[in-house]
Amino acid sequence: MKFRWPHRNHAKAIAERQAYLRALPQMEQSGQEIFSWSLGPERLASFQECLTGEMVLPVGVIGPLVIDMGIYERDEAHQLQEIGRHADRVFVPVAHTEGGLSESMLRGMRVIDLAGGVKTWLLQDEMTRDCAFVFSTAAEAVRLARWCAQEESHLKAWINNPDHQDKGAVRAAISRHAQLLRIRTRVVGPVCHVLYGFDTQEACGPNMMTRNAYALNEYIVNALSSEGLVPHQIFLEANLGGDKKPSYEYFAGGHGKTVVAEVVLPDDVVARHLHTTPQGLQMLEWVGLHGAHASGMQSFGFTPASAIAAIFAATGQDLGMVGTSSMAQATVSRTPEGTAFSITLGGIEVGTVGGGTQLPHAQQYLQMMQCQGPGSSKRLAQIIGASALALEISAAASMASRGSENFFRTHWQRGGLR
Amino acid sequence: MKFRWPHRNHAKAIAERQAYLRALPQMEQSGQEIFSWSLGPERLASFQECLTGEMVLPVGVIGPLVIDMGIYERDEAHQLQEIGRHADRVFVPVAHTEGGLSESMLRGMRVIDLAGGVKTWLLQDEMTRDCAFVFSTAAEAVRLARWCAQEESHLKAWINNPDHQDKGAVRAAISRHAQLLRIRTRVVGPVCHVLYGFDTQEACGPNMMTRNAYALNEYIVNALSSEGLVPHQIFLEANLGGDKKPSYEYFAGGHGKTVVAEVVLPDDVVARHLHTTPQGLQMLEWVGLHGAHASGMQSFGFTPASAIAAIFAATGQDLGMVGTSSMAQATVSRTPEGTAFSITLGGIEVGTVGGGTQLPHAQQYLQMMQCQGPGSSKRLAQIIGASALALEISAAASMASRGSENFFRTHWQRGGLR
Amino acid sequence: MKFRWPHRNHAKAIAERQAYLRALPQMEQSGQEIFSWSLGPERLASFQECLTGEMVLPVGVIGPLVIDMGIYERDEAHQLQEIGRHADRVFVPVAHTEGGLSESMLRGMRVIDLAGGVKTWLLQDEMTRDCAFVFSTAAEAVRLARWCAQEESHLKAWINNPDHQDKGAVRAAISRHAQLLRIRTRVVGPVCHVLYGFDTQEACGPNMMTRNAYALNEYIVNALSSEGLVPHQIFLEANLGGDKKPSYEYFAGGHGKTVVAEVVLPDDVVARHLHTTPQGLQMLEWVGLHGAHASGMQSFGFTPASAIAAIFAATGQDLGMVGTSSMAQATVSRTPEGTAFSITLGGIEVGTVGGGTQLPHAQQYLQMMQCQGPGSSKRLAQIIGASALALEISAAASMASRGSENFFRTHWQRGGLR
Amino acid sequence: MKFRWPHRNHAKAIAERQAYLRALPQMEQSGQEIFSWSLGPERLASFQECLTGEMVLPVGVIGPLVIDMGIYERDEAHQLQEIGRHADRVFVPVAHTEGGLSESMLRGMRVIDLAGGVKTWLLQDEMTRDCAFVFSTAAEAVRLARWCAQEESHLKAWINNPDHQDKGAVRAAISRHAQLLRIRTRVVGPVCHVLYGFDTQEACGPNMMTRNAYALNEYIVNALSSEGLVPHQIFLEANLGGDKKPSYEYFAGGHGKTVVAEVVLPDDVVARHLHTTPQGLQMLEWVGLHGAHASGMQSFGFTPASAIAAIFAATGQDLGMVGTSSMAQATVSRTPEGTAFSITLGGIEVGTVGGGTQLPHAQQYLQMMQCQGPGSSKRLAQIIGASALALEISAAASMASRGSENFFRTHWQRGGLR
């Protein structure tokens, strides 16, 4: 009989797994940190199955990040409106092992501070789930697409109203936290992709939108069957939803929070603190943008993923979303006041509740950034956008020095001589 | 005077940072785990600047992953040759907080076991650094491109020979571990991008290839100046190198390890353990592949990034590389023996030495997978490819059930009712 | 003094150019068809400057294309509504020199006929112009984006109402034929791209939308200046408009007519007339779709550009738009009634008035297809979509035969032995 | 019985088709140019089936294009070597109906002349055919990939040697004009794509490379069968070959001729003849490049397809290749001597023999440009690259004027008031 590995997290199962792994011959000469606990299984068992231990990452905190960010609410038409702005000084936790990264981000934050701070805006806040309705013919798929266009407002009223009588069996499954913003469709042969766009509030939201998409699908199937339109199959996600795979479709927004961050650096700050020139920075941007284009790179930036990953790891975000959340378009340009740096991050997929954000350390790091309660996910996304910009500035400056000596030296020293 | 945050990691600086953060008003009602230590600063201080504490992630171990993997060496022409194969049972550590993920990967590994194991191949193993030589005109850039084509073998002999007399001042900077495999060029107007492809052996290698690229640039500048060809500027990386940003250029290989993993599942295994049908799985693949195409998605797969990120986090890999390392093309097809599942991961960027792999837990998890010593990075990459395939199989099966009930149920239960 | 080539088309200038070219030494041994006229300069002089003669392409006509197409009108909210359907038999002119192409399209139309005809739908009909407003900072660009969101309905009312008092100096420039449908914006650093989507009715419309975009820009500049928001520069087109360059942005629609065409072929038609099997066709589609994905190909299809180019050349369309108008996603799938073939063409950029459609031959070919008068551009686009599908079917069938013998034989025989 | 449209081109069939079409009710009030002949069926019948008449396009000739172009030969390793350079003044025929286009290209050529001429280089010259070998498993596909890597030199020797004894039955099918340059492979699950790269000399070459690919496939199948490796199916083209569909794979070269063209314009030429400033041109390039990136546009340029299509139409090239042949990356940059403009066209797919180039007018236009005989296709490609650059310069200058007034005025006047 095949050996079966237990997946449950009761004490006995955890002990069995640990014992089995300890007994592997290769573990004899190994340290035992992976079998001891800092937090303990009772605080970790709810996060994943097959628990055996922990992973400890070093965390640095960098700041202050001087930031002027927007405060947003949706109007009656579900449009995001900026209802105010808020200036703050934030300390940002980063969990990573890339020598030089924290120092580089710190340098970026320092020049931002010297320039009076970074400004951020939230342009869009939406999570999309793509459910594929498979028919025999495009004729049927077109019919569903038209039906959705006509019924969009009814579908929104139905799913978004918690007291709607007509929800029946799926009622329990519907999350009140995911508000349906819009429905788009895409016909690909006999398949009609129905793209549900949700506001998932303080959560990143993949689970809650899956639940509500499921309920909407039930509603649609019931409504269509009376018209003789019955799909053979429905897939709850069929790749037009953008989950964890970078795509052009969501480069501009629609899967996470679309944030713009900008700072204008006076020339003397560039000279004294970044040790380069505005011309050098512009030249680098021009060469790098053409390079990105030549490379078939969807994003343009220097290294936003480094900042995104480090903050995601510290705050318990889903690390599988690092690639999608790092899709970016950065700019360097001249203004009368100095050199403007901006970055647009198309879809930062973050939450302040649910998932890994409930980890003890994550909770405390979120608290440190005052990212708890209503509006906190929008605040967090803006802090992340601003932090990514800080890194862009510093990394670009290192690269823009002649022969990239600074960049080289930093990596050589910090990365060690290997 | 502006407050300046210290970046060094001596005891006093760490204590100062901790004290400052503890004193923030919002930290009063917070827990204090982020200021206590499991491993302690002495074991973490070398990994990043600005250290203040730790992040603890839960780790599960799943397996056995029954795998038949290739063993590779380079021939004299630097071509990768498979010199043998090796069958093994591996237990894989995953650090993440996505409810259901470990169990799903475990299910995938179980059906792989029932099908006799997964086979993996390493097709390419190369890390590329793109140095941009900026001239005034394309005429000059074309000259450099031609020069590189002619001098490629000399450049390789020079950089790859540790005893070469002629290395001068840059000699100390050159890493013996990064072997230059080839040089390509790309002319974009007045810029000649020189793409150095390295074998970085057991390291992921961004730093060592930066060092050797720097030395090569010095060599080129010296050689060209005698011909009157002088670049205005050299950038050590200009976006054709693929660092941390997914690109088509490296979708097929050239920035990390290109791994193919495959298993053929008998129909009864699909029916009994995956609760779906070969036809359902093929239909899902077809709909999802068209969906990916419609979405402008470079990759095609279901959720490789989830598996990649979880193993990366457990083994101390660079989390900023999750997006690039997850570029994938998966297939589902019919064979006389059952349903074939494959995945090609274009560039898994991993090492078993250097960087975060030196973290105590990472070392032990690598040890658990016997990923230490010569050949270990190739082994690790194949384990990752096979693990990603296990997740693809299980996730696809959940999705392929009618109405995706399994997928929904898994996410609902595991993800909690939020 | 430098020789200057005259660009005007009066008789003397044409004669001068012809005389000069005739006198070139290399023209001595050449034929003289390029200096003689079939239509004559008086009928051609208005189409382009520097006229010297003609180009004569062979035209074939193929049919009947049995088609069931939609008839569309916009409702008050500018949404396209299908108000009826119309069945027809059409003969399609194709100007090209690719041996085998006409015969292949004819075979496709024949099997469509045997299957009862092809159905087409128009999903979207819009031409977009992207005007870039360049500011100093992203802060200003965000302001314009918000302003546009608020003022969209006013801008539409102003530009779409021919009698609007307030149009001032630009009034004469505004085309009544281009109706503004919607305004989107995209902030890229200090630049706000304003994307105007127009219905250009029977014209392809690039010129009329340029004129109206120019007028709208004037309006916006005036309105903003009172708020102290003044762009440094406005570019009338800045690459987010999709002109003549394929892009993901318009793969799904928004730059031309989005047409879906579909036919279901019974198995006996596939066997007897296409000499292949449904399984062979599905296998080809699967391999080709994965191949397209691996290739970084935006479109998926076999050879839509061949059909598009041939009909464009015969009907006087802009041949520079062949690439963009050929963006396609084709599908092959099984239904109870046989094998379903579909193609979606994201943006067929055609007109039946204006530009090259005024050429004598083009006029007559359009007449042959009854593509004149109101609704004719929508009709033409659907005929093109259906014709492209006919070619896809026949070309796929040739390719799907074992070893692609049919495809090879066709190209060998028709293409000549070179 | 279904009516069947004849496809042959003997006199009776042509007459029958004409008579049928003339009798269509809608043709009564139409002109009859499409049924009369300028060249006559005897000179056109070999180009396509279903012939019924002609299409007459207006042709302008513009010039002189002052060009300094490379002369190339392959060395023994098949590498393209520049063996000399050649300066010339060329007059370029353009067939199109876009008002303002000829005049704009003429303006571009004039400023090129004033700047001392344009320089061009040919960086690559290769046509690729992708044959897909379909197996049951990736294991088999990997085996073929390895076999191809080992046998590449034998395969080249076999196909490229016209006297090779061992060619057997396929010998007659092999074209001596297509020389195999290299073989690459790409494994996608159970499919091994074999990418044959050919030098097709003076022909564009799709047919000749299809024939030789077919012969190579036969050779491979025979060789592999002795090793027990038998594909289920071979597709002669499976979308990694880049035919008529723009792809990233061939953006950088490998499907046609890769040409770079460059000119440096002195500031006074920009001011006096282009009525703009270097700064304005650079700003436009920056905004447009970011716009292209934001748009998911593979190419970057202003309107290369307009020039490509017009020269293709005049010289009998395949108009279905306009999209692929227009893939471009253009640059604008500053040099001490003025503003450098460059364009790289990744794959210009042209020939001077075969296909539509045999049309009487095409022959004469090619003669006018002295594009006949050995090396003529390389010459033609460089002329096309230079002409595209001329248009880029002029179109960019129109756009770069404040508010794009010039661009607007040109299009308004030339395009007519519609």
mmCIF file of C-alpha atoms in Angstrom, chain A residues 136-139, chain C residues 66 108-109 111-121 260-266 331-333 335 338-343 386 389-390 393:
data_model
loop_
_atom_site.group_PDB
_atom_site.id
_atom_site.type_symbol
_atom_site.label_atom_id
_atom_site.label_comp_id
_atom_site.label_asym_id
_atom_site.label_seq_id
_atom_site.Cartn_x
_atom_site.Cartn_y
_atom_site.Cartn_z
ATOM 1 C CA SER A 136 -21.812 24.699 -28.419
ATOM 2 C CA THR A 137 -21.729 27.752 -30.631
ATOM 3 C CA ALA A 138 -20.661 31.362 -30.724
ATOM 4 C CA ALA A 139 -24.295 32.176 -31.441
ATOM 5 C CA VAL C 66 -23.786 32.326 -48.102
ATOM 6 C CA GLY C 108 -14.005 27.412 -47.772
ATOM 7 C CA MET C 109 -17.052 29.221 -49.125
ATOM 8 C CA VAL C 111 -18.231 24.051 -47.501
ATOM 9 C CA ILE C 112 -19.874 26.984 -45.740
ATOM 10 C CA ASP C 113 -22.602 26.806 -48.360
ATOM 11 C CA LEU C 114 -22.985 23.054 -47.829
ATOM 12 C CA ALA C 115 -23.278 23.686 -44.094
ATOM 13 C CA GLY C 116 -26.095 26.171 -44.582
ATOM 14 C CA GLY C 117 -24.090 29.358 -44.458
ATOM 15 C CA VAL C 118 -22.004 31.402 -42.074
ATOM 16 C CA LYS C 119 -23.422 33.621 -39.343
ATOM 17 C CA THR C 120 -21.843 36.912 -38.392
ATOM 18 C CA TRP C 121 -22.283 39.415 -35.596
ATOM 19 C CA VAL C 260 -17.560 37.312 -35.011
ATOM 20 C CA ALA C 261 -18.181 34.779 -37.785
ATOM 21 C CA GLU C 262 -19.144 31.154 -37.227
ATOM 22 C CA VAL C 263 -20.170 28.047 -39.086
ATOM 23 C CA VAL C 264 -20.752 24.469 -37.949
ATOM 24 C CA LEU C 265 -19.569 21.897 -40.496
ATOM 25 C CA PRO C 266 -21.200 18.458 -40.481
ATOM 26 C CA THR C 331 -11.555 28.619 -32.577
ATOM 27 C CA VAL C 332 -12.288 25.040 -33.594
ATOM 28 C CA SER C 333 -14.595 23.007 -31.364
ATOM 29 C CA THR C 335 -20.757 20.343 -31.260
ATOM 30 C CA GLY C 338 -20.377 18.840 -36.283
ATOM 31 C CA THR C 339 -17.251 20.943 -36.006
ATOM 32 C CA ALA C 340 -17.715 24.608 -35.149
ATOM 33 C CA PHE C 341 -15.286 27.114 -36.648
ATOM 34 C CA SER C 342 -15.304 30.692 -35.479
ATOM 35 C CA ILE C 343 -13.180 33.734 -35.890
ATOM 36 C CA ALA C 386 -17.004 35.614 -43.102
ATOM 37 C CA LEU C 389 -13.362 32.380 -41.828
ATOM 38 C CA ALA C 390 -13.749 30.634 -45.196
ATOM 39 C CA ILE C 393 -11.355 26.562 -42.707
#
